Short mmCIF file of C-alpha atoms and ligand atoms in Angstrom, two decimals:
data_model
loop_
_atom_site.label_atom_id
_atom_site.label_comp_id
_atom_site.label_asym_id
_atom_site.label_seq_id
_atom_site.Cartn_x
_atom_site.Cartn_y
_atom_site.Cartn_z
CA MET O 1 112.17 173.86 61.31
CA SER O 2 115.54 172.59 61.17
CA ASP O 3 116.48 169.16 59.37
CA THR O 4 119.72 168.28 61.21
CA PHE O 5 119.26 166.48 64.56
CA ASP O 6 121.60 165.23 66.99
CA LEU O 7 119.79 162.04 66.76
CA ILE O 8 116.93 160.79 64.23
CA VAL O 9 115.18 157.22 65.32
CA ILE O 10 113.56 155.46 62.84
CA GLY O 11 110.34 154.44 64.46
CA ALA O 12 108.17 154.65 67.21
CA GLY O 13 107.75 151.35 69.33
CA PRO O 14 108.80 150.83 72.86
CA GLY O 15 112.24 150.78 71.67
CA GLY O 16 112.16 153.84 69.67
CA TYR O 17 110.40 155.75 71.91
CA GLU O 18 111.98 155.27 74.96
CA CYS O 19 115.24 156.15 73.13
CA ALA O 20 113.84 158.89 72.10
CA ILE O 21 112.84 160.15 75.67
CA ARG O 22 115.69 159.19 77.31
CA ALA O 23 118.11 161.03 74.10
CA SER O 24 116.11 163.95 74.70
CA GLN O 25 116.43 163.81 78.39
CA LEU O 26 120.24 163.85 78.05
CA GLY O 27 120.20 166.94 76.32
CA MET O 28 120.18 165.64 72.31
CA SER O 29 117.78 167.22 69.91
CA VAL O 30 115.53 163.90 68.63
CA ALA O 31 113.91 163.58 65.63
CA CYS O 32 111.87 160.44 65.09
CA VAL O 33 110.54 158.72 62.02
CA GLU O 34 107.46 156.97 62.78
CA LYS O 35 105.04 155.70 59.89
CA ARG O 36 101.82 154.83 61.44
CA ASP O 37 99.35 157.02 62.32
CA ALA O 38 99.85 156.54 66.18
CA LEU O 39 102.97 156.13 68.17
CA GLY O 40 104.21 153.40 70.17
CA GLY O 41 104.73 150.60 67.46
CA THR O 42 103.63 146.94 67.57
CA CYS O 43 103.25 147.33 71.63
CA LEU O 44 100.60 149.68 71.81
CA ASN O 45 98.38 149.43 68.71
CA VAL O 46 98.68 145.89 67.77
CA GLY O 47 100.60 143.70 70.69
CA CYS O 48 100.80 144.25 74.24
CA ILE O 49 98.27 146.49 75.37
CA PRO O 50 95.12 145.78 73.26
CA SER O 51 95.82 141.93 73.99
CA LYS O 52 95.82 142.85 77.80
CA ALA O 53 92.91 144.98 77.22
CA LEU O 54 90.88 142.40 76.19
CA LEU O 55 92.61 139.52 78.30
CA HIS O 56 91.41 141.50 81.19
CA ALA O 57 87.82 141.79 79.73
CA SER O 58 87.23 138.70 79.06
CA GLU O 59 89.25 137.35 82.00
CA LEU O 60 86.13 139.21 84.27
CA PHE O 61 83.76 137.71 82.02
CA ALA O 62 84.54 134.46 82.57
CA GLU O 63 84.96 134.79 86.34
CA THR O 64 81.48 135.38 86.87
CA ASP O 65 81.21 132.05 86.02
CA HIS O 66 82.96 131.65 89.64
CA PHE O 67 80.71 134.66 91.55
CA GLU O 68 77.67 132.29 92.97
CA LYS O 69 80.05 130.34 95.11
CA MET O 70 81.32 133.53 96.77
CA GLY O 71 77.66 134.16 97.23
CA ILE O 72 77.34 136.90 94.05
CA LYS O 73 74.18 136.63 91.91
CA VAL O 74 74.64 138.38 88.60
CA GLY O 75 72.82 135.65 86.18
CA LYS O 76 74.27 134.79 83.26
CA PRO O 77 76.71 137.77 81.65
CA LYS O 78 75.50 138.97 78.01
CA LEU O 79 78.51 139.88 76.00
CA ASP O 80 78.48 143.06 74.31
CA LEU O 81 81.51 142.54 71.72
CA GLY O 82 81.52 146.18 70.49
CA ALA O 83 81.52 147.67 73.83
CA MET O 84 84.54 145.19 74.82
CA GLN O 85 86.50 146.11 71.97
CA ASN O 86 85.81 149.94 72.04
CA PHE O 87 87.18 149.66 75.70
CA LYS O 88 90.27 147.71 74.01
CA GLN O 89 90.48 151.44 71.53
CA GLN O 90 89.95 153.26 74.54
CA ALA O 91 93.21 151.18 76.34
CA ILE O 92 94.91 152.02 72.63
CA ASP O 93 94.00 155.51 72.31
CA GLY O 94 95.33 156.59 76.25
CA ASN O 95 98.50 154.77 75.69
CA THR O 96 99.42 155.88 72.29
CA GLN O 97 97.85 159.37 73.17
CA GLY O 98 100.06 159.77 76.11
CA ILE O 99 103.77 159.14 74.17
CA GLU O 100 102.39 161.80 71.85
CA PHE O 101 102.25 164.19 74.78
CA LEU O 102 105.28 162.63 76.13
CA PHE O 103 107.06 163.71 72.80
CA LYS O 104 105.66 167.27 73.01
CA LYS O 105 107.25 167.28 76.56
CA ASN O 106 110.40 166.18 75.74
CA LYS O 107 110.50 168.29 72.51
CA ILE O 108 111.14 165.23 70.24
CA GLU O 109 109.80 166.14 66.87
CA TRP O 110 107.74 163.33 65.43
CA VAL O 111 108.31 163.15 61.38
CA LYS O 112 105.28 161.02 60.23
CA GLY O 113 106.31 159.51 57.28
CA THR O 114 108.57 155.94 55.97
CA GLY O 115 112.19 156.10 56.72
CA THR O 116 114.90 155.10 54.49
CA LEU O 117 118.58 154.99 55.60
CA LYS O 118 120.69 157.15 52.85
CA GLY O 119 123.87 156.01 54.63
CA ALA O 120 126.06 157.10 57.59
CA GLY O 121 124.31 160.54 58.99
CA GLU O 122 121.01 160.77 56.68
CA VAL O 123 117.54 159.67 56.10
CA GLU O 124 115.26 160.20 53.71
CA VAL O 125 112.03 160.18 54.88
CA ALA O 126 108.72 159.52 52.23
CA LEU O 127 106.33 161.82 54.62
CA THR O 128 102.48 160.58 54.83
CA GLU O 129 101.16 163.78 53.85
CA GLY O 130 103.06 163.70 50.12
CA GLY O 131 106.11 164.59 49.13
CA THR O 132 110.06 164.04 50.92
CA ARG O 133 112.30 165.46 53.51
CA THR O 134 115.84 164.61 54.28
CA LEU O 135 116.85 164.84 57.81
CA LYS O 136 120.69 164.31 59.18
CA ALA O 137 121.97 163.27 62.44
CA SER O 138 124.93 161.80 63.74
CA ASP O 139 123.40 159.05 64.94
CA ILE O 140 120.40 157.20 63.31
CA VAL O 141 119.29 154.05 65.56
CA LEU O 142 116.82 151.58 63.77
CA ALA O 143 113.94 150.65 65.78
CA THR O 144 111.23 149.15 62.98
CA GLY O 145 110.62 146.23 64.44
CA SER O 146 108.63 142.98 63.89
CA ASP O 147 106.12 141.86 61.63
CA VAL O 148 104.30 138.68 61.50
CA ALA O 149 105.61 135.23 60.42
CA HIS O 150 103.70 133.87 57.43
CA LEU O 151 102.61 129.82 56.88
CA PRO O 152 104.09 129.22 53.29
CA GLY O 153 100.55 128.41 51.39
CA ILE O 154 98.66 129.80 54.16
CA ASP O 155 97.22 133.46 53.05
CA VAL O 156 96.02 135.56 55.75
CA ASP O 157 93.36 137.67 55.26
CA GLU O 158 92.58 138.92 58.64
CA LYS O 159 89.03 138.29 58.47
CA GLN O 160 88.34 134.51 58.35
CA ILE O 161 92.15 133.28 58.49
CA VAL O 162 93.99 135.88 60.67
CA SER O 163 97.30 136.96 62.59
CA SER O 164 97.53 138.07 65.72
CA THR O 165 96.50 141.71 64.41
CA GLY O 166 93.10 140.34 63.20
CA ALA O 167 92.43 138.29 65.95
CA LEU O 168 92.64 141.52 68.20
CA GLU O 169 89.67 142.91 65.72
CA LEU O 170 87.17 139.81 65.45
CA GLU O 171 83.74 141.32 65.01
CA LYS O 172 81.70 137.79 66.37
CA VAL O 173 83.27 135.20 68.59
CA PRO O 174 83.90 132.27 66.19
CA GLY O 175 82.35 129.07 67.35
CA LYS O 176 85.31 126.91 66.20
CA LEU O 177 88.88 128.77 66.41
CA VAL O 178 92.20 126.82 64.98
CA VAL O 179 95.34 128.55 67.00
CA VAL O 180 98.12 127.16 64.81
CA GLY O 181 101.28 127.56 67.26
CA GLY O 182 100.85 127.40 70.77
CA GLY O 183 103.22 130.15 71.96
CA VAL O 184 102.82 133.20 73.90
CA ILE O 185 100.67 135.09 71.82
CA GLY O 186 98.68 132.16 70.41
CA LEU O 187 97.87 130.79 73.83
CA GLU O 188 96.74 134.48 75.34
CA LEU O 189 94.44 135.44 72.12
CA GLY O 190 93.29 131.84 72.17
CA SER O 191 92.36 132.30 76.05
CA VAL O 192 90.46 135.46 75.30
CA TRP O 193 88.53 133.79 72.86
CA ASN O 194 87.90 130.61 74.80
CA ARG O 195 86.33 133.17 77.46
CA LEU O 196 83.98 134.56 75.27
CA GLY O 197 82.66 131.13 74.16
CA SER O 198 84.71 129.77 71.51
CA GLU O 199 86.02 126.04 71.16
CA VAL O 200 89.40 126.50 70.51
CA THR O 201 92.03 123.92 69.43
CA VAL O 202 95.67 124.88 69.37
CA VAL O 203 98.04 123.07 66.76
CA GLU O 204 102.02 122.97 67.97
CA PHE O 205 104.40 121.49 66.03
CA LEU O 206 106.61 120.45 68.74
CA PRO O 207 105.47 118.13 71.68
CA ALA O 208 104.87 120.92 74.12
CA ILE O 209 103.38 124.10 74.33
CA LEU O 210 105.92 127.47 75.41
CA PRO O 211 108.60 126.60 73.68
CA GLY O 212 111.54 127.25 75.63
CA MET O 213 109.95 127.46 78.42
CA ASP O 214 110.64 125.73 81.81
CA GLY O 215 109.14 122.03 81.19
CA GLU O 216 107.87 121.35 84.33
CA VAL O 217 105.99 124.93 83.90
CA ALA O 218 104.68 123.81 80.53
CA LYS O 219 103.20 120.32 81.65
CA THR O 220 101.25 121.80 84.04
CA PHE O 221 100.22 124.46 82.26
CA GLN O 222 98.78 122.00 79.03
CA ARG O 223 97.09 120.43 82.09
CA ILE O 224 95.12 123.45 83.18
CA LEU O 225 94.24 124.64 79.31
CA LYS O 226 92.74 121.35 79.09
CA LYS O 227 90.72 121.89 82.02
CA GLN O 228 89.75 125.23 80.64
CA LYS O 229 88.66 122.81 77.79
CA PHE O 230 91.50 123.91 75.25
CA ALA O 231 91.91 120.98 72.98
CA LEU O 232 95.93 120.63 71.99
CA LYS O 233 96.99 119.31 68.98
CA LEU O 234 100.98 118.55 69.70
CA GLY O 235 103.79 117.41 67.88
CA SER O 236 101.26 118.22 64.97
CA LYS O 237 101.66 120.75 61.82
CA VAL O 238 99.06 122.38 59.97
CA THR O 239 99.56 121.48 56.26
CA GLY O 240 97.19 123.30 54.36
CA VAL O 241 93.34 125.57 55.17
CA GLU O 242 90.96 125.26 52.35
CA LYS O 243 87.58 127.51 52.56
CA SER O 244 84.54 125.19 52.90
CA GLY O 245 81.33 127.12 52.50
CA LYS O 246 80.76 129.37 55.22
CA GLY O 247 83.92 127.72 57.40
CA LEU O 248 87.36 126.25 57.11
CA LYS O 249 88.96 123.00 57.08
CA VAL O 250 92.57 123.02 58.47
CA SER O 251 94.29 119.33 57.20
CA ILE O 252 96.81 118.79 60.14
CA GLU O 253 98.87 115.66 59.98
CA PRO O 254 101.84 114.51 62.62
CA ALA O 255 105.24 116.17 62.43
CA LYS O 256 106.45 112.88 62.34
CA GLY O 257 104.72 111.45 59.84
CA GLY O 258 101.33 109.91 60.06
CA ASP O 259 97.71 109.94 59.19
CA ALA O 260 96.35 113.61 58.22
CA GLU O 261 93.10 114.65 60.10
CA VAL O 262 90.50 117.72 59.25
CA LEU O 263 89.42 120.05 61.72
CA ASP O 264 86.94 122.67 60.90
CA ALA O 265 87.42 125.89 62.13
CA ASP O 266 85.19 129.66 61.80
CA VAL O 267 88.54 130.89 62.36
CA VAL O 268 92.11 130.19 62.10
CA LEU O 269 94.37 132.08 64.12
CA VAL O 270 98.40 131.79 62.34
CA CYS O 271 100.46 132.67 65.09
CA ILE O 272 103.82 130.97 64.79
CA GLY O 273 105.99 133.83 65.46
CA ARG O 274 107.81 137.21 64.57
CA VAL O 275 110.36 138.07 62.25
CA ALA O 276 112.37 141.57 61.60
CA TYR O 277 110.71 143.91 59.80
CA THR O 278 113.21 146.19 58.07
CA GLU O 279 111.45 146.76 54.39
CA GLY O 280 111.70 149.64 53.11
CA LEU O 281 114.76 150.71 55.14
CA GLY O 282 117.36 150.66 52.54
CA LEU O 283 119.95 148.28 54.40
CA ASP O 284 120.94 147.21 51.67
CA LYS O 285 122.47 150.19 49.79
CA ALA O 286 123.19 151.61 53.00
CA GLY O 287 126.02 148.57 53.47
CA VAL O 288 123.91 147.27 56.81
CA GLU O 289 124.77 143.43 57.38
CA VAL O 290 121.91 141.62 58.22
CA ASP O 291 122.14 137.84 59.79
CA GLU O 292 120.51 134.81 58.18
CA ARG O 293 117.05 135.52 59.93
CA GLY O 294 116.94 139.12 58.48
CA ARG O 295 117.55 140.98 61.70
CA ILE O 296 119.91 143.32 61.84
CA LYS O 297 123.35 142.36 62.83
CA VAL O 298 124.91 144.40 66.03
CA ASP O 299 127.71 144.37 68.31
CA ALA O 300 127.91 144.28 72.04
CA HIS O 301 127.09 147.95 71.76
CA LEU O 302 123.93 147.98 69.83
CA LYS O 303 126.07 149.21 66.68
CA THR O 304 125.83 148.56 63.30
CA ASN O 305 128.64 147.60 60.72
CA VAL O 306 128.09 151.46 59.55
CA ASP O 307 129.26 154.08 61.50
CA GLY O 308 126.77 155.77 63.57
CA VAL O 309 124.27 153.41 63.06
CA HIS O 310 122.79 151.49 65.81
CA ALA O 311 119.82 149.18 66.11
CA ILE O 312 117.74 147.44 68.77
CA GLY O 313 114.65 146.07 69.91
CA ASP O 314 112.84 143.20 68.00
CA ALA O 315 114.87 144.18 64.36
CA ILE O 316 117.90 142.65 66.27
CA ILE O 317 118.48 139.60 68.00
CA GLY O 318 117.32 138.53 71.51
CA PRO O 319 113.40 138.01 73.19
CA MET O 320 111.14 139.91 70.84
CA LEU O 321 109.66 141.52 74.27
CA ALA O 322 108.83 144.99 74.41
CA HIS O 323 110.80 145.29 77.99
CA LYS O 324 113.54 144.12 76.31
CA ALA O 325 113.49 147.10 73.32
CA MET O 326 112.93 149.29 76.38
CA GLU O 327 116.01 148.91 78.02
CA GLU O 328 117.96 148.61 74.77
CA GLY O 329 116.73 152.28 73.65
CA VAL O 330 117.45 153.35 77.16
CA VAL O 331 121.07 151.92 77.24
CA LEU O 332 121.57 152.97 73.75
CA ALA O 333 120.70 156.64 74.12
CA GLU O 334 123.17 156.77 77.67
CA ARG O 335 125.89 155.52 75.80
CA LEU O 336 125.43 157.91 72.70
CA ALA O 337 125.54 160.69 75.51
CA GLY O 338 129.09 159.05 77.06
CA GLN O 339 127.83 157.51 79.92
CA SER O 340 128.71 153.26 80.63
CA PRO O 341 125.18 151.68 81.31
CA HIS O 342 124.84 148.14 81.28
CA MET O 343 122.31 145.49 80.05
CA ASN O 344 121.67 142.52 81.88
CA TYR O 345 120.68 140.11 79.05
CA ASP O 346 120.47 137.28 81.48
CA VAL O 347 117.74 138.72 83.41
CA ILE O 348 114.89 139.76 81.05
CA PRO O 349 111.69 138.21 82.51
CA GLY O 350 108.85 136.80 80.27
CA VAL O 351 105.09 136.51 81.37
CA VAL O 352 102.40 134.98 79.78
CA TYR O 353 99.22 136.74 80.36
CA THR O 354 96.63 134.07 80.66
CA GLN O 355 94.93 132.64 83.56
CA PRO O 356 96.82 131.34 85.66
CA GLU O 357 99.97 133.57 84.40
CA VAL O 358 102.76 132.03 83.64
CA ALA O 359 106.37 134.07 84.51
CA SER O 360 109.89 133.07 84.34
CA VAL O 361 113.24 134.57 84.65
CA GLY O 362 116.65 133.23 84.07
CA LYS O 363 117.57 129.61 83.42
CA THR O 364 115.10 126.58 82.73
CA GLU O 365 116.05 123.06 84.70
CA GLU O 366 116.53 122.06 80.67
CA GLU O 367 118.67 124.86 80.39
CA LEU O 368 120.91 123.81 83.65
CA LYS O 369 121.47 120.37 83.21
CA GLU O 370 122.54 120.67 79.77
CA ALA O 371 125.16 123.70 80.90
CA GLY O 372 126.24 120.89 83.84
CA ILE O 373 125.19 123.32 86.12
CA GLU O 374 124.95 121.54 89.74
CA TYR O 375 121.97 122.87 91.33
CA ARG O 376 119.00 122.87 93.90
CA ALA O 377 115.37 123.33 92.88
CA GLY O 378 112.48 124.43 95.50
CA LYS O 379 109.25 124.09 94.82
CA PHE O 380 106.11 125.77 96.41
CA PRO O 381 102.64 124.78 95.42
CA PHE O 382 99.92 127.39 95.43
CA THR O 383 97.63 124.86 96.67
CA ALA O 384 99.59 125.40 100.55
CA ASN O 385 99.31 129.21 100.14
CA GLY O 386 97.19 130.98 102.48
CA ARG O 387 95.73 133.76 100.05
CA ALA O 388 95.67 131.28 96.99
CA LYS O 389 93.08 128.88 98.81
CA ALA O 390 91.10 131.91 100.40
CA ASN O 391 90.71 133.43 96.84
CA GLN O 392 90.27 129.51 95.72
CA GLN O 393 92.80 130.12 93.04
CA THR O 394 95.19 127.46 94.01
CA ASP O 395 96.87 125.91 90.17
CA GLY O 396 100.46 126.37 89.69
CA PHE O 397 103.48 127.02 91.92
CA VAL O 398 106.87 128.55 91.88
CA LYS O 399 110.00 126.96 91.52
CA ILE O 400 113.52 128.25 92.58
CA LEU O 401 116.70 127.17 90.92
CA ALA O 402 119.98 127.88 92.59
CA ASP O 403 123.54 127.46 92.54
CA LYS O 404 124.57 124.11 94.39
CA LYS O 405 127.47 125.24 95.69
CA THR O 406 126.74 129.28 96.05
CA ASP O 407 122.87 129.37 96.35
CA LYS O 408 122.82 132.07 93.96
CA VAL O 409 119.46 132.42 91.98
CA LEU O 410 120.01 131.25 88.81
CA GLY O 411 116.27 130.87 87.67
CA VAL O 412 112.71 131.16 88.96
CA HIS O 413 109.60 130.16 87.45
CA ILE O 414 105.93 130.96 88.41
CA ILE O 415 102.47 129.50 87.23
CA GLY O 416 100.05 130.91 89.21
CA THR O 417 97.47 133.79 89.38
CA GLN O 418 99.52 137.16 89.05
CA ALA O 419 102.64 135.45 88.27
CA GLY O 420 103.50 138.20 85.86
CA GLU O 421 103.62 140.40 89.07
CA MET O 422 105.68 138.09 92.06
CA ILE O 423 108.15 137.18 89.52
CA HIS O 424 109.39 141.20 89.79
CA GLU O 425 110.69 139.71 92.95
CA ALA O 426 113.37 137.36 91.37
CA VAL O 427 114.06 139.87 88.66
CA THR O 428 115.09 142.12 91.50
CA VAL O 429 117.22 139.38 93.47
CA MET O 430 119.01 138.10 90.39
CA GLU O 431 119.61 141.51 89.37
CA PHE O 432 121.85 142.06 92.16
CA GLY O 433 123.16 138.67 92.65
CA GLY O 434 121.47 137.12 94.88
CA ALA O 435 120.86 133.48 96.86
CA ALA O 436 117.86 132.26 98.16
CA GLU O 437 118.52 132.35 101.54
CA ASP O 438 118.28 135.94 100.69
CA ILE O 439 114.75 135.45 99.60
CA ALA O 440 113.82 132.97 102.20
CA ARG O 441 115.07 135.60 104.58
CA THR O 442 113.24 138.67 103.61
CA CYS O 443 109.55 139.18 105.50
CA HIS O 444 107.06 138.90 103.10
CA ALA O 445 103.24 139.88 104.27
CA HIS O 446 100.88 137.55 104.56
CA PRO O 447 98.80 136.84 103.60
CA THR O 448 100.08 137.61 100.04
CA LEU O 449 100.14 135.10 96.57
CA SER O 450 104.23 136.55 97.11
CA GLU O 451 104.65 134.01 100.24
CA ALA O 452 104.83 131.03 97.99
CA VAL O 453 108.08 132.64 96.99
CA LYS O 454 109.46 132.75 99.97
CA GLU O 455 108.57 129.18 100.62
CA ALA O 456 110.11 127.90 97.42
CA ALA O 457 113.04 129.35 98.40
CA LEU O 458 113.03 128.13 101.97
CA ALA O 459 112.45 125.05 99.91
CA VAL O 460 115.42 124.86 98.37
CA ASP O 461 117.25 124.64 101.49
CA GLY O 462 114.68 121.72 102.40
CA ARG O 463 112.70 123.93 105.17
CA PRO O 464 109.62 125.05 103.79
CA LEU O 465 107.67 125.79 106.63
CA HIS O 466 103.88 125.29 105.27
CA MET O 467 104.38 121.95 103.29
C1 LIG P 501 99.72 140.04 69.90
C2 LIG P 501 101.22 140.84 70.46
C3 LIG P 501 100.73 140.67 72.18
C4 LIG P 501 102.41 141.08 72.42
N1 LIG P 501 102.56 141.24 73.85
C5 LIG P 501 103.79 141.42 74.22
C6 LIG P 501 103.43 141.36 76.10
O1 LIG P 501 102.42 141.34 76.50
N2 LIG P 501 104.90 141.74 76.14
C7 LIG P 501 105.48 141.90 75.72
O2 LIG P 501 106.94 142.20 75.73
N3 LIG P 501 105.91 142.00 74.58
C8 LIG P 501 104.56 141.46 73.97
N4 LIG P 501 104.69 141.25 72.65
C9 LIG P 501 105.74 142.29 71.70
C10 LIG P 501 106.27 143.53 71.11
O3 LIG P 501 105.28 144.18 70.67
C11 LIG P 501 107.25 143.61 70.72
O4 LIG P 501 108.89 143.14 71.30
C12 LIG P 501 107.68 145.25 71.03
O5 LIG P 501 106.63 145.95 70.16
C13 LIG P 501 109.21 145.61 69.92
O6 LIG P 501 109.03 146.69 70.01
P1 LIG P 501 109.66 147.53 69.21
O7 LIG P 501 110.14 149.06 69.64
O8 LIG P 501 111.15 146.87 68.88
O9 LIG P 501 109.15 147.35 67.83
P2 LIG P 501 107.91 147.60 67.26
O10 LIG P 501 106.74 147.78 68.21
O11 LIG P 501 107.12 146.30 66.22
O12 LIG P 501 108.00 149.61 66.67
C14 LIG P 501 108.64 149.16 65.59
C15 LIG P 501 107.32 150.41 64.70
O13 LIG P 501 108.82 150.89 63.46
C16 LIG P 501 107.54 151.70 62.67
N5 LIG P 501 108.52 151.10 61.31
C17 LIG P 501 109.00 150.39 60.82
N6 LIG P 501 109.80 150.72 59.11
C18 LIG P 501 109.66 151.70 59.29
C19 LIG P 501 109.78 152.92 58.70
N7 LIG P 501 110.66 152.46 57.40
N8 LIG P 501 109.94 154.26 58.60
C20 LIG P 501 109.07 154.53 59.69
N9 LIG P 501 108.56 153.94 60.88
C21 LIG P 501 109.04 152.28 60.35
C22 LIG P 501 106.60 150.67 62.77
O14 LIG P 501 105.52 151.56 61.74
C23 LIG P 501 106.75 150.21 64.18
O15 LIG P 501 105.28 151.43 64.53
C24 LIG P 501 103.31 141.37 71.33
C25 LIG P 501 103.22 141.22 70.60
C26 LIG P 501 102.30 140.73 69.76
C27 LIG P 501 101.84 141.02 68.39
#
């Protein structure tokens, strides 16, 4: 067994494992150091995949409320949370084992343990089975991802006060769940437990949920969440959480100051964001620079300040999304193989997997206004879309923002059932530098929800057909 490779990747999350696979496809010998006992990182083990499995199962559970009007009589559904958690575990296992298979197929060596950078070209691994192993390679990729951010003074025990990881593992449906943070992960996990019967209160510091999203979309989504019986405490901050008997008392107050309020909770989910994870990586000693938020500094080619050391994914600047990490992994592997790939950071979609889903790509109206870019907006509601009407899933709309002079698509924002699938039409058009007229002139199958995208494109030019 050789200890010398062309490439060492530390971290087998979506960024690291895709980088390793692509590098191997391009003929490099690759070792991937991962300390978890399963490959796939945050995404496959405690992130995207388990949350989507629970979102899917809980959505079907809640959907039974609407069965009767469709002529389906099944009675009141009963929840077997243990079986649902088992369904989630199968999703994790199927996916993590899939990566293990791909590593074997591509002859990537999984070195199980914690990797520490010893300087250019060298990584020391504290092996899971005990002992150490020193690996050498001309190129090293740091893909160590991120960890949950903590609220000072609030200790997460992953039972009653939980992070996203604990919220995926609850053994009982909490009667009252307080979610601290109205971002993507808080709203997704809040939705899971809301559908299974929890009374959910979301406390958000800012005046609106989903910071950074298009304002009109966020407002519409707030209205829909309220219809789903979410309580939203916006512009509010949590100042403390105390145990009280079997439950918890959550103290909140207006962000701008004012009267305090106490909320009762059985479980508190702290979901205020994530921070780059570089613990034990030895960046200091190896001389690798980090920014003020602890993220590894890289240049436009994903290179750190130390020769032969590169970084990708959640550990560096940019949206903390699995597909962003994956693209960087592939682009980096291809660059190391001497190719000249390109990554377009302006066209990275974002999806909130609630019901309805929220999906966006490119600029929001607020960003265009701030940048002084003149644009035309075309909007089409699902209430006027035949398929949405047939399915009685008419919440939401598609909004397309296009440059006023050139008609080039600058941003697309969708709130509606299957928005996360529909957004890719916009992503492709934007990647090709297309115009709203290109979408408007493209034949869309009928009856589909995607026809609303075409209609929104027609609306950019003031000529929607079904409105
Ligand atoms: C609940 C939740 C839901 C999410 N849902 C989505 C979603 O739907 N879509 C989406 O795009 N993103 C989602 N994300 C975000 C997504 O999981 C991350 O953006 C993505 O996993 C980042 O990939 P990465 O490769 O950079 O790092 P990670 O996936 O964090 O992987 C890093 C890996 O490195 C390992 N590691 C760290 N240090 C060392 C070391 N020194 N030695 C060895 N191994 C080490 C870690 O054990 C980990 O396995 C979600 C996150 C959470 C928490």
